[in-house]
XYZ file of C-alpha atoms in Angstrom:
760
model
C -88.942 20.849 -4.384
C -85.919 21.608 -2.040
C -84.898 17.826 -2.123
C -85.129 18.190 -5.840
C -82.772 21.036 -6.291
C -80.505 19.242 -3.316
C -80.463 16.093 -5.411
C -79.118 18.004 -8.529
C -76.719 19.601 -6.622
C -75.287 16.160 -5.329
C -75.344 14.757 -8.968
C -73.062 17.672 -10.202
C -70.435 17.735 -7.309
C -70.231 13.577 -7.987
C -69.839 14.362 -11.964
C -67.510 17.402 -11.209
C -65.469 15.136 -8.782
C -65.330 12.375 -11.030
C -64.178 14.643 -13.978
C -61.381 16.040 -11.939
C -60.504 12.637 -10.696
C -60.309 11.402 -14.485
C -58.133 14.350 -15.418
C -56.131 13.762 -12.581
C -55.653 10.486 -13.463
C -54.642 11.144 -17.039
C -52.109 13.748 -16.134
C -50.450 11.353 -13.601
C -50.660 8.590 -16.598
C -48.862 11.095 -19.492
C -46.532 12.876 -17.078
C -45.211 10.255 -14.378
C -46.584 6.744 -15.889
C -45.690 7.114 -19.694
C -42.918 9.729 -18.695
C -40.055 8.061 -20.228
C -42.007 6.958 -23.220
C -42.729 10.515 -24.182
C -39.186 11.376 -23.419
C -37.833 8.927 -25.847
C -39.771 10.546 -28.409
C -38.625 14.085 -28.039
C -35.938 14.875 -31.042
C -32.666 14.357 -30.285
C -33.413 13.394 -26.564
C -31.020 10.373 -25.916
C -29.627 8.561 -22.309
C -26.211 8.765 -21.091
C -24.681 5.882 -19.253
C -22.614 6.866 -16.072
C -20.411 4.477 -14.486
C -20.351 4.140 -10.369
C -17.192 3.028 -9.030
C -17.723 0.012 -6.416
C -16.396 0.266 -2.864
C -13.230 -2.148 -2.502
C -13.116 -5.091 -0.095
C -11.864 -4.996 3.287
C -8.656 -6.573 4.372
C -8.408 -8.341 7.765
C -6.343 -10.266 9.578
C -6.404 -14.081 10.185
C -9.022 -13.618 13.281
C -10.988 -11.151 11.208
C -9.606 -7.945 12.658
C -9.792 -4.925 10.053
C -6.814 -3.947 8.686
C -8.138 -1.891 5.733
C -11.834 -0.740 5.634
C -13.740 1.958 3.818
C -15.576 5.590 5.094
C -17.700 7.895 3.164
C -16.049 10.782 1.707
C -17.228 13.589 -0.078
C -15.963 15.330 -3.238
C -16.816 17.826 -5.581
C -16.969 16.490 -9.452
C -17.017 18.938 -12.359
C -18.349 17.749 -16.003
C -16.188 20.020 -17.983
C -17.950 19.719 -20.947
C -21.368 20.554 -19.530
C -19.637 23.955 -17.964
C -18.393 24.858 -21.514
C -21.767 24.179 -23.166
C -23.318 26.188 -20.587
C -20.794 28.714 -21.274
C -21.201 28.956 -24.974
C -24.861 29.107 -25.054
C -24.933 32.044 -22.784
C -22.244 33.530 -24.995
C -24.214 32.981 -27.784
C -27.054 34.900 -26.362
C -25.505 37.926 -25.507
C -23.143 37.394 -28.625
C -20.031 37.600 -26.850
C -16.695 36.063 -28.211
C -15.276 33.083 -25.909
C -12.286 33.288 -23.862
C -9.126 31.534 -25.625
C -5.550 31.273 -24.542
C -1.923 30.487 -26.132
C -0.650 27.322 -25.440
C 2.974 25.821 -26.593
C 2.240 22.630 -28.509
C 4.904 20.332 -30.504
C 3.709 19.326 -33.759
C 5.589 17.008 -35.725
C 8.724 18.073 -33.821
C 8.261 21.997 -34.122
C 7.369 24.022 -31.183
C 5.025 26.705 -31.801
C 1.549 28.820 -30.228
C -1.377 27.918 -30.831
C -5.100 28.977 -29.335
C -7.153 27.000 -27.517
C -10.738 27.411 -25.145
C -9.340 29.085 -21.771
C -11.108 26.603 -19.799
C -9.393 28.189 -16.445
C -11.049 31.422 -17.422
C -14.615 29.648 -17.818
C -13.989 27.675 -14.661
C -13.501 31.021 -12.509
C -16.321 32.946 -14.161
C -19.130 29.990 -13.734
C -17.544 27.763 -10.945
C -14.911 29.102 -8.437
C -16.855 32.637 -8.056
C -19.875 30.452 -6.599
C -17.829 28.397 -4.671
C -16.188 31.280 -3.118
C -19.182 32.749 -1.855
C -20.372 29.214 -0.271
C -16.947 29.396 1.331
C -15.928 25.979 0.007
C -13.401 27.056 -2.576
C -9.990 25.415 -2.244
C -6.731 26.099 -4.092
C -6.518 23.847 -7.333
C -3.669 23.676 -9.984
C -4.386 25.153 -13.058
C -2.453 22.791 -15.288
C -4.156 20.097 -14.011
C -7.460 21.286 -15.138
C -6.318 22.441 -18.710
C -4.737 18.932 -18.910
C -7.506 17.175 -18.003
C -9.847 19.249 -20.323
C -7.806 18.747 -22.880
C -7.420 14.657 -22.496
C -11.086 13.863 -21.305
C -13.534 16.772 -22.033
C -16.287 15.792 -19.931
C -15.972 11.915 -20.395
C -14.288 11.457 -17.042
C -15.130 14.021 -13.914
C -12.655 16.730 -13.048
C -12.395 16.021 -8.999
C -11.980 20.201 -8.152
C -12.352 18.952 -4.173
C -11.595 15.723 -2.537
C -11.764 16.306 0.677
C -14.959 17.862 1.880
C -16.103 17.707 5.405
C -19.246 16.681 6.025
C -20.493 20.678 7.160
C -19.227 21.747 4.013
C -21.351 18.847 1.759
C -24.215 19.889 3.625
C -23.713 23.668 2.797
C -23.644 22.954 -0.931
C -26.571 20.784 -0.760
C -28.753 22.860 1.537
C -28.033 25.774 -0.828
C -28.534 23.770 -4.158
C -25.817 25.862 -6.545
C -27.324 23.976 -9.824
C -24.285 25.136 -11.375
C -23.938 23.375 -14.685
C -21.949 20.425 -14.381
C -21.036 20.642 -11.133
C -21.934 17.728 -8.568
C -21.391 16.804 -4.928
C -20.857 12.745 -4.741
C -20.281 10.232 -2.459
C -17.256 7.873 -2.214
C -16.223 5.311 -0.478
C -12.365 6.021 0.485
C -9.894 3.875 1.846
C -9.116 4.126 5.494
C -6.364 1.969 7.597
C -7.705 2.099 11.207
C -4.284 0.773 12.718
C -2.285 3.576 11.189
C 1.137 2.408 10.855
C 0.299 -1.041 11.917
C 1.871 -3.352 9.047
C 1.938 -0.450 6.799
C 4.563 -1.670 4.629
C 2.455 -4.802 3.969
C -0.548 -2.817 3.271
C 0.844 -0.260 0.792
C -2.114 2.321 -0.376
C -4.695 2.728 -2.939
C -4.450 5.461 -5.495
C -6.807 7.235 -8.359
C -5.973 6.600 -11.929
C -4.076 9.612 -13.322
C -5.181 11.678 -16.719
C -3.005 9.076 -18.711
C -4.006 5.617 -17.194
C -7.710 5.829 -18.098
C -7.539 4.788 -21.363
C -10.328 4.955 -24.411
C -10.780 1.165 -23.895
C -12.063 1.464 -20.310
C -14.168 4.711 -21.391
C -15.658 2.680 -24.216
C -19.578 2.168 -23.433
C -19.705 4.958 -20.891
C -20.762 8.371 -21.472
C -19.786 9.595 -18.070
C -16.613 7.672 -16.446
C -15.749 7.740 -12.757
C -12.955 5.304 -12.127
C -11.849 2.634 -9.402
C -9.542 3.449 -7.014
C -6.818 0.678 -7.746
C -3.689 -0.541 -5.608
C -0.798 1.101 -5.352
C 1.350 -0.640 -3.398
C 1.706 -3.711 -1.296
C -0.840 -6.324 -0.806
C -3.313 -3.449 -1.753
C -1.787 -3.965 -5.267
C -1.130 -7.636 -5.193
C -4.643 -8.729 -4.472
C -6.357 -5.875 -6.381
C -8.499 -8.072 -8.530
C -10.005 -9.905 -5.558
C -10.609 -6.475 -3.589
C -12.071 -4.382 -6.555
C -15.750 -3.987 -6.544
C -18.153 -4.240 -9.382
C -18.874 -0.700 -10.783
C -22.716 0.367 -10.908
C -24.676 1.929 -13.737
C -26.925 5.042 -13.479
C -28.887 6.293 -16.874
C -29.959 9.669 -17.289
C -32.034 11.307 -19.734
C -31.147 14.205 -21.619
C -33.706 16.629 -23.747
C -32.880 17.769 -27.083
C -31.060 20.299 -25.746
C -28.688 18.110 -23.974
C -30.082 18.924 -20.726
C -30.617 16.327 -17.930
C -34.562 16.016 -17.386
C -34.314 13.013 -15.041
C -33.090 9.503 -14.190
C -34.250 6.186 -15.441
C -34.257 4.378 -11.828
C -35.321 1.135 -13.641
C -32.071 0.831 -15.005
C -30.161 1.558 -12.102
C -27.625 -1.299 -10.965
C -26.318 -0.681 -7.577
C -22.181 -0.761 -7.388
C -21.247 -4.581 -5.339
C -18.492 -4.193 -2.996
C -15.657 -6.591 -3.318
C -14.261 -9.504 -2.052
C -13.245 -9.192 1.330
C -9.242 -10.598 1.807
C -7.593 -12.276 5.005
C -4.068 -12.362 5.023
C -2.056 -14.684 7.364
C -1.100 -12.137 9.888
C -2.115 -11.981 13.420
C -2.719 -8.775 14.441
C -2.008 -9.283 17.811
C 1.448 -10.624 17.037
C 1.942 -7.806 14.548
C 1.678 -5.361 17.361
C 4.002 -7.863 19.495
C 6.809 -7.629 17.180
C 6.018 -3.767 16.551
C 6.324 -3.189 20.003
C 9.189 -4.948 20.483
C 11.237 -3.136 18.010
C 9.943 0.587 19.596
C 10.505 -0.269 22.949
C 13.864 -1.711 22.288
C 14.711 1.512 20.734
C 15.562 -0.030 17.230
C 15.799 2.831 14.809
C 16.192 0.641 11.613
C 15.410 -2.805 11.311
C 12.609 -5.928 10.723
C 10.978 -8.832 12.449
C 9.619 -11.628 10.647
C 7.520 -14.533 12.490
C 6.392 -17.379 10.177
C 4.776 -20.424 11.160
C 7.250 -23.336 10.559
C 4.548 -25.645 9.871
C 2.860 -23.763 6.777
C 4.548 -20.729 5.904
C 2.285 -18.580 6.818
C 3.642 -15.163 7.587
C 2.256 -14.165 11.098
C 3.931 -11.111 11.579
C 6.280 -9.038 9.215
C 7.265 -5.275 10.580
C 9.751 -2.923 9.718
C 10.929 0.307 10.944
C 11.004 3.283 10.700
C 7.220 3.257 9.268
C 4.938 5.442 7.809
C 0.983 5.913 8.158
C -0.851 4.786 4.693
C -4.276 7.044 5.696
C -1.645 9.957 4.560
C -1.915 8.755 1.016
C -5.699 9.184 0.923
C -7.148 10.673 -0.960
C -3.677 11.603 -2.016
C -0.613 12.617 -0.364
C 0.497 16.453 -0.142
C 3.726 17.153 -1.960
C 5.489 18.422 0.991
C 4.669 15.005 2.929
C 5.732 12.802 0.259
C 9.194 14.830 -0.489
C 9.497 14.182 3.341
C 9.408 10.636 3.175
C 11.101 10.613 0.030
C 14.308 12.549 1.707
C 14.234 10.861 5.036
C 17.886 9.101 5.170
C 16.381 6.414 7.448
C 13.815 5.738 4.673
C 10.864 4.660 6.346
C 8.822 3.671 2.689
C 11.926 0.674 2.610
C 10.614 -2.811 3.861
C 13.358 -3.949 5.267
C 11.762 -7.352 5.906
C 12.192 -8.284 2.191
C 15.142 -6.335 1.350
C 18.576 -8.156 1.257
C 21.192 -7.583 3.560
C 24.179 -8.983 4.403
C 22.841 -12.167 6.669
C 26.673 -12.846 8.444
C 26.689 -15.842 11.076
C 23.221 -16.751 10.471
C 23.700 -17.748 7.136
C 26.094 -20.442 8.331
C 22.580 -22.793 8.982
C 21.820 -23.019 4.749
C 26.057 -23.666 4.888
C 25.425 -26.503 7.350
C 22.869 -28.224 4.870
C 24.952 -27.941 2.217
C 27.529 -29.935 4.118
C 24.919 -32.824 4.488
C 24.493 -32.986 0.759
C 28.038 -33.387 0.601
C 28.113 -35.913 3.314
C 30.920 -34.364 5.345
C 28.679 -33.383 8.384
C 30.264 -35.563 10.878
C 33.681 -34.048 9.986
C 35.745 -31.754 12.696
C 37.524 -29.369 11.470
C 40.165 -26.914 13.282
C 40.278 -23.446 14.386
C 43.509 -21.728 14.685
C 42.293 -18.405 14.771
C 42.657 -17.869 11.268
C 42.747 -19.477 7.641
C 45.239 -18.122 4.910
C 43.834 -18.451 1.081
C 45.543 -16.949 -1.618
C 47.775 -14.014 -0.091
C 44.816 -13.365 2.188
C 44.544 -14.641 6.026
C 41.153 -14.565 6.786
C 40.713 -14.571 10.772
C 37.808 -15.851 13.034
C 36.114 -13.508 15.729
C 37.889 -14.837 18.521
C 40.978 -14.308 17.255
C 40.299 -10.611 16.323
C 38.748 -10.229 20.145
C 41.194 -11.768 22.063
C 44.049 -13.661 19.926
C 42.681 -16.947 20.622
C 41.283 -19.939 18.703
C 38.458 -22.415 19.080
C 40.218 -25.678 18.417
C 39.155 -28.669 16.752
C 35.008 -28.423 16.402
C 32.370 -30.714 15.041
C 29.317 -28.883 13.241
C 27.117 -28.656 16.222
C 29.666 -27.097 18.374
C 30.796 -24.846 15.485
C 27.197 -23.657 14.894
C 27.063 -23.053 19.326
C 30.409 -20.729 18.739
C 29.947 -19.524 15.669
C 33.266 -20.048 14.686
C 34.442 -18.392 11.042
C 37.181 -20.776 10.514
C 35.361 -24.031 10.841
C 32.803 -22.872 8.278
C 35.676 -21.342 5.837
C 36.843 -25.085 5.623
C 33.466 -26.908 6.046
C 32.004 -24.482 3.219
C 35.108 -25.346 0.842
C 34.632 -28.896 1.612
C 31.069 -28.845 0.938
C 31.665 -27.047 -2.267
C 29.922 -24.127 -3.980
C 27.766 -26.187 -6.123
C 26.003 -27.926 -2.865
C 25.903 -24.323 -1.502
C 23.960 -23.094 -4.738
C 21.423 -26.323 -4.374
C 20.625 -25.894 -0.827
C 20.043 -21.837 -1.681
C 17.941 -22.626 -4.618
C 15.584 -25.284 -2.309
C 15.540 -22.676 0.617
C 14.755 -19.767 -1.455
C 17.983 -18.137 -0.720
C 19.295 -16.063 -3.488
C 15.912 -15.975 -5.318
C 12.969 -14.513 -4.313
C 10.643 -16.390 -2.007
C 7.323 -15.584 -4.090
C 5.634 -13.465 -1.321
C 2.934 -11.597 -2.477
C 4.767 -8.297 -2.194
C 6.190 -6.681 -5.383
C 9.246 -5.318 -3.775
C 10.499 -8.270 -2.451
C 14.429 -8.604 -3.238
C 16.014 -11.705 -4.454
C 19.097 -11.010 -2.685
C 22.433 -12.479 -3.543
C 23.797 -16.034 -3.177
C 27.102 -15.531 -5.178
C 28.657 -18.220 -7.033
C 31.193 -18.622 -10.344
C 28.099 -18.208 -12.744
C 27.256 -15.223 -10.756
C 30.468 -13.603 -10.678
C 31.169 -14.194 -14.514
C 27.982 -12.223 -14.898
C 28.378 -9.306 -12.584
C 32.332 -8.956 -12.080
C 33.886 -10.661 -15.404
C 37.283 -9.458 -14.543
C 37.280 -11.523 -11.176
C 37.675 -15.419 -10.964
C 35.936 -17.584 -8.236
C 38.333 -18.725 -5.794
C 38.194 -20.741 -2.045
C 38.352 -17.210 -0.624
C 35.177 -16.215 -2.330
C 33.683 -20.074 -1.121
C 35.049 -18.906 2.621
C 33.603 -15.511 2.427
C 29.999 -16.994 1.205
C 30.200 -19.279 3.679
C 29.843 -16.999 7.009
C 27.376 -14.793 5.338
C 29.971 -11.698 4.548
C 31.349 -10.380 0.842
C 28.670 -10.098 -1.724
C 26.028 -12.359 0.174
C 22.836 -10.759 0.663
C 19.445 -12.313 2.398
C 16.256 -10.712 3.637
C 14.977 -11.315 7.353
C 12.017 -13.146 5.067
C 14.007 -15.614 3.847
C 16.063 -16.184 6.919
C 13.220 -17.167 8.698
C 11.958 -19.436 6.070
C 15.596 -21.205 6.497
C 15.349 -21.142 9.924
C 11.274 -22.533 9.832
C 12.866 -25.501 7.139
C 15.513 -26.269 10.160
C 12.621 -26.427 12.809
C 9.838 -28.749 11.034
C 12.783 -31.207 10.107
C 13.616 -30.202 6.189
C 10.306 -29.100 4.595
C 10.489 -25.893 3.043
C 7.533 -24.108 2.841
C 6.463 -21.226 0.637
C 5.982 -18.324 2.548
C 2.840 -16.531 1.840
C 0.708 -13.714 3.311
C -2.730 -14.821 1.425
C -5.238 -16.831 3.754
C -8.437 -16.913 2.084
C -10.890 -14.496 -0.167
C -14.318 -14.225 0.923
C -17.637 -13.003 -0.596
C -19.503 -12.674 1.957
C -20.197 -16.121 3.791
C -18.756 -17.838 0.564
C -15.059 -18.707 0.040
C -14.110 -17.606 -3.286
C -10.199 -18.471 -2.530
C -8.552 -20.847 -0.788
C -4.656 -20.462 -0.201
C -3.322 -23.557 1.125
C 0.335 -24.085 2.131
C 2.495 -25.237 -0.753
C 5.942 -27.138 -0.470
C 9.076 -24.998 -1.982
C 11.318 -27.812 -1.620
C 12.099 -30.943 1.108
C 15.633 -31.258 2.019
C 14.571 -34.368 4.021
C 14.408 -36.162 0.829
C 18.282 -35.811 0.826
C 19.127 -35.162 4.150
C 18.333 -37.562 6.758
C 16.533 -36.481 9.955
C 19.625 -37.385 12.111
C 21.627 -34.991 10.218
C 18.679 -32.343 10.727
C 18.941 -32.951 14.176
C 22.750 -31.979 14.388
C 21.809 -28.713 13.202
C 18.817 -28.393 15.095
C 21.136 -29.360 18.447
C 23.703 -26.560 17.581
C 20.783 -24.126 17.643
C 19.775 -25.242 20.388
C 23.229 -24.604 22.025
C 23.304 -21.092 20.803
C 20.484 -20.215 23.470
C 21.175 -23.014 25.857
C 24.464 -23.708 26.553
C 26.632 -21.661 28.880
C 29.304 -21.027 25.832
C 26.492 -20.050 23.448
C 26.205 -16.610 21.890
C 22.733 -16.368 22.040
C 21.780 -16.660 25.555
C 19.887 -13.412 25.181
C 16.872 -15.433 24.023
C 16.664 -17.750 26.486
C 13.010 -17.982 28.019
C 12.468 -19.963 31.280
C 10.380 -23.069 31.035
C 10.611 -22.962 27.255
C 13.129 -24.477 25.023
C 14.564 -21.859 22.527
C 16.774 -22.672 19.591
C 18.442 -20.015 17.793
C 21.561 -18.673 15.857
C 23.300 -15.610 16.090
C 24.793 -13.299 13.135
C 26.991 -9.595 13.070
C 27.650 -8.570 9.494
C 30.141 -6.311 9.278
C 29.139 -3.126 7.099
C 29.446 0.707 6.563
C 27.131 3.743 5.363
C 27.800 7.077 4.482
C 26.889 10.129 7.265
C 25.665 13.407 6.341
C 29.154 14.493 5.744
C 30.071 11.839 3.569
C 32.220 9.988 5.795
C 32.400 6.422 6.526
C 30.908 5.026 9.675
C 30.398 1.658 10.729
C 26.669 0.399 10.503
C 26.927 -3.257 11.207
C 23.632 -5.528 10.603
C 22.896 -7.387 13.831
C 20.646 -10.551 13.208
C 19.181 -13.724 15.303
C 17.187 -16.523 13.993
C 15.367 -18.628 16.169
C 12.881 -21.237 16.530
C 10.316 -22.331 19.858
C 9.790 -24.557 21.697
C 12.301 -27.008 20.134
C 9.784 -29.637 20.436
C 6.646 -29.440 18.158
C 7.969 -25.750 17.022
C 4.925 -23.184 16.361
C 7.005 -20.142 15.635
C 10.005 -19.247 13.541
C 11.446 -15.551 14.408
C 13.882 -13.413 12.271
C 15.304 -10.344 13.925
C 17.478 -7.736 11.947
C 18.560 -4.721 13.951
C 21.172 -2.400 11.917
C 24.259 -0.626 13.476
C 23.840 -2.798 16.863
C 26.750 -4.100 18.862
C 25.876 -8.165 18.544
C 23.659 -10.229 17.544
C 23.127 -11.865 20.820
C 23.317 -8.518 22.894
C 20.952 -6.805 20.500
C 18.266 -9.016 18.080
C 18.011 -12.033 20.507
C 16.570 -9.686 23.213
C 13.968 -8.532 20.644
C 13.660 -12.335 19.451
C 13.228 -13.555 23.101
C 10.567 -10.790 23.830
C 8.282 -11.801 20.265
C 8.573 -15.717 20.922
C 7.660 -15.241 24.310
C 4.815 -12.924 23.940
C 3.202 -14.849 21.068
C 3.577 -18.197 23.059
C 1.883 -16.457 25.916
C -1.231 -15.801 23.750
C -2.346 -19.718 24.195
C -2.277 -18.780 27.721
C -4.688 -15.675 28.107
C -1.967 -13.033 27.101
C -4.330 -10.372 24.997
C -2.004 -7.521 23.881
C -4.511 -4.120 22.840
C -4.760 -4.136 19.215
C -4.459 -0.467 19.032
C -3.451 2.009 16.100
C 0.269 3.202 16.154
C 1.769 6.432 15.027
C 4.820 5.931 12.664
C 7.862 4.705 13.996
C 10.649 7.195 14.034
C 13.937 6.126 12.716
C 17.646 6.812 13.939
C 21.173 6.034 13.017
C 22.095 5.713 16.940
C 24.220 2.786 17.740
C 22.431 0.308 19.436
C 25.005 -1.680 22.347
C 22.084 -3.494 24.168
C 18.609 -3.979 24.051
C 16.747 -4.794 27.359
C 13.232 -4.373 28.131
C 11.337 -3.057 31.331
C 8.836 -5.723 32.223
C 5.369 -4.931 30.661
C 3.371 -7.735 32.538
C 5.270 -10.612 30.582
C 8.133 -12.141 32.713
C 11.270 -11.658 31.083
C 15.140 -12.233 31.529
C 17.748 -9.200 31.548
C 19.698 -9.260 28.537
C 22.797 -11.553 27.742
C 26.089 -9.701 28.081
C 28.550 -9.134 25.089
C 28.366 -12.642 22.815
C 31.641 -12.058 21.159
C 30.189 -12.530 17.673
C 31.082 -9.077 16.282
C 31.387 -10.270 13.039
C 34.686 -11.168 10.492
C 35.402 -11.186 6.956
C 35.893 -8.963 4.483
C 32.971 -6.420 4.217
C 31.872 -5.316 0.743
C 34.036 -2.634 -0.860
C 31.898 0.237 -0.881
C 29.834 1.405 1.899
C 26.434 0.365 1.922
C 23.259 2.294 2.650
C 19.976 1.549 2.993
C 18.961 2.067 -0.834
C 15.589 4.027 -1.674
C 12.776 1.990 -2.446
C 11.818 1.401 -5.666
C 8.194 2.858 -6.155
C 6.728 1.531 -8.911
C 3.350 3.262 -8.656
C 3.586 7.113 -7.461
C 0.704 7.795 -5.247
C -1.450 10.645 -5.798
C 0.274 13.386 -4.988
C -1.543 16.502 -4.188
C 0.669 19.588 -5.731
C 0.670 23.023 -4.788
C -1.519 25.069 -6.160
C -0.391 27.920 -8.734
C -0.766 31.279 -8.227
C -3.690 31.360 -10.311
C -5.633 28.149 -8.432
C -4.550 29.350 -5.483
C -6.198 33.275 -5.892
C -8.988 34.030 -3.738
C -9.378 31.224 -1.748
C -12.115 32.370 0.703
C -10.025 35.134 1.702
C -12.312 38.076 -0.022
C -9.329 38.793 -2.313
C -9.679 39.829 -5.688
C -9.255 36.936 -8.092
C -6.386 37.559 -10.615
C -7.356 36.611 -14.409
C -5.543 34.569 -16.461
C -3.835 36.077 -19.036
C -5.864 35.620 -22.261
C -5.959 36.385 -25.988
C -9.293 37.647 -25.265
C -11.527 37.861 -22.437
C -15.265 38.613 -21.878
C -17.315 38.283 -18.422
C -20.674 36.644 -18.970
C -22.136 36.214 -15.452
C -23.027 39.123 -13.390
C -20.015 39.311 -10.683
C -22.513 40.702 -7.997
C -23.689 37.449 -7.146
C -26.986 37.936 -9.061
C -26.760 35.601 -12.282
C -29.140 33.249 -13.135
C -28.062 29.419 -13.989
C -30.309 26.732 -14.941
C -29.866 23.923 -12.573
C -28.169 20.582 -13.824
C -29.081 17.021 -12.323
C -26.570 15.702 -10.227
C -23.750 13.259 -11.818
C -24.142 9.511 -10.393
C -22.748 8.752 -6.863
C -21.862 5.406 -5.396
C -23.921 6.274 -2.420
C -27.428 5.442 -1.676
C -27.578 8.989 0.675
C -26.974 11.012 -1.890
C -28.900 9.920 -4.823
C -32.132 9.855 -2.476
C -30.747 13.213 -1.438
C -30.673 14.734 -4.887
C -33.860 13.224 -6.488
């Protein structure tokens, strides 16, 4: 009997367990497995597509050293439409009026005032108060809030905080505020690990402002989070390669417009952009940067080019800046400091035109080859007269002497002005213009930097277009032949000229792009390309005359560039000192000569072409040549095991101090003492007006963090009473004691898997 009842009990228990199992399975099927199916059947339910920005690709040097990469940053985004919708719902329940504010508008040319919803009052009531209680409130610009809401509503989230620390992010995530429209998102933020190194090449990235995000771009997206885009430098030039592919997150909303979940099967992960490899060698970039810093150069540039390909191995300009200041936005005060700095740290002097002085005698030498006068000898008596103007040689101005009769090679060595006055006129301005076009002087080289200057190679056509009251004469040609007057050339252009001499006449296009990679796949390979070939019209023997003259500049006892001599290595070069003026802080005219040195090494089978510009130096041989020697010596030592530390450098400070001489303390690589005064201290007529360094043309202003207005900065975690805007009518919907009840909303899409998992 006991066994019979026990069997029934077991049977009943089994039936109960089976029943519960069927019930659990059915509940799982209806609520989880078929959830999306039923969600679609709800009247008014809909899907919303959210755009997730893809991380940018990295920028690396030719050897894979990181120059620009990404780090995780955290920001608070606010969907203002959701905030307003929730606010209106609560107001309707409590039968309260909505806050409004009077704004000035212009319609059909008539200025008037009209009422609009006071988004500031709503934001303060619903969001800011809670942020203050959490200790994460920060000042903001009320005008920015109003304009964003007026422009986008909720289609593009308004970024309330873009600089959350991980501790602040954790605090918000831990307390799970559940405020309507408020999400914390992870974003890939740009970082430049070497700081000021190659800053003028890197540029910076920025976020689009309210005017840049067009309706066409937002088409197809219910929630649009824009990409960073290149604002300057190679970040801008190679933006199409670097931009990532956006991902997609699909949210399900119920008939009341509230998020009820995410459709994970429709989620698309954002893809990182392609990596860009530059021709730069980070070691050489550091070498050139430190050569200027250690030489106490306050304003100047160095360019190093491979003469066999046109690849730019190093490009430095001082003073410099830290591009990390621009990420995610730069403080208005910091931006003002950069713009108002009289040494102009934003200016890339390596691609900006300057009077090249006697270094320009090298392109003039090629022009004489086209005119077949390269073997003629010309006399220097100390001065040459054109019209009523006596144009002196530097040696007469210095000592009252002359150079006598010279050939081209010795004229280059002695940097004789009178020789080149006559030689240039014998060659003719037409041939000078032809050579300039092949070498890339007087027009842009095509380097992948939008701030490159074309410079000026003046000729009769240029004079008619720019100075119609003047007429071209032999005096203009003479001044052009020594790189003075109206001539402007950049260090990059003069480095390219030097590379052409070094390799025997081939003018390669200077370039920064090495290749573009998608993982291990080569997307773009950028082989060298020729701009022109002078060896087609100039014989190897004629080019060797020019090369030999540059060899004598450094190695002959009478040369002007002995400061570039390196023991055991044959270096060829050319000095230059161009007279220039500038205005000081009292608007007085002061000397500010441009001192140059162009060089290549080794003489046979050259590997490097270098151009150095130092502003307010005494002479090219005493100031610029030692810098070039330092750069060449250490770059060639790399093949012998010299390994400079590739490290982050702070911005180089600029100054206007006169530099009489540059000499280095030995830092492990043997160095010769700097040469004495070379004598080439410039001649000819400087420009009629003082020439200051112009402010850079900022074509894309970075994101600037404006100072908060009185309303937006109120009560920033200080316990002060929050001042209210001046509304037409304003009501308080939520209890200010902190006991309000808000409905949690699902977080907005983010690009980081970590946050996606955290908020699920």
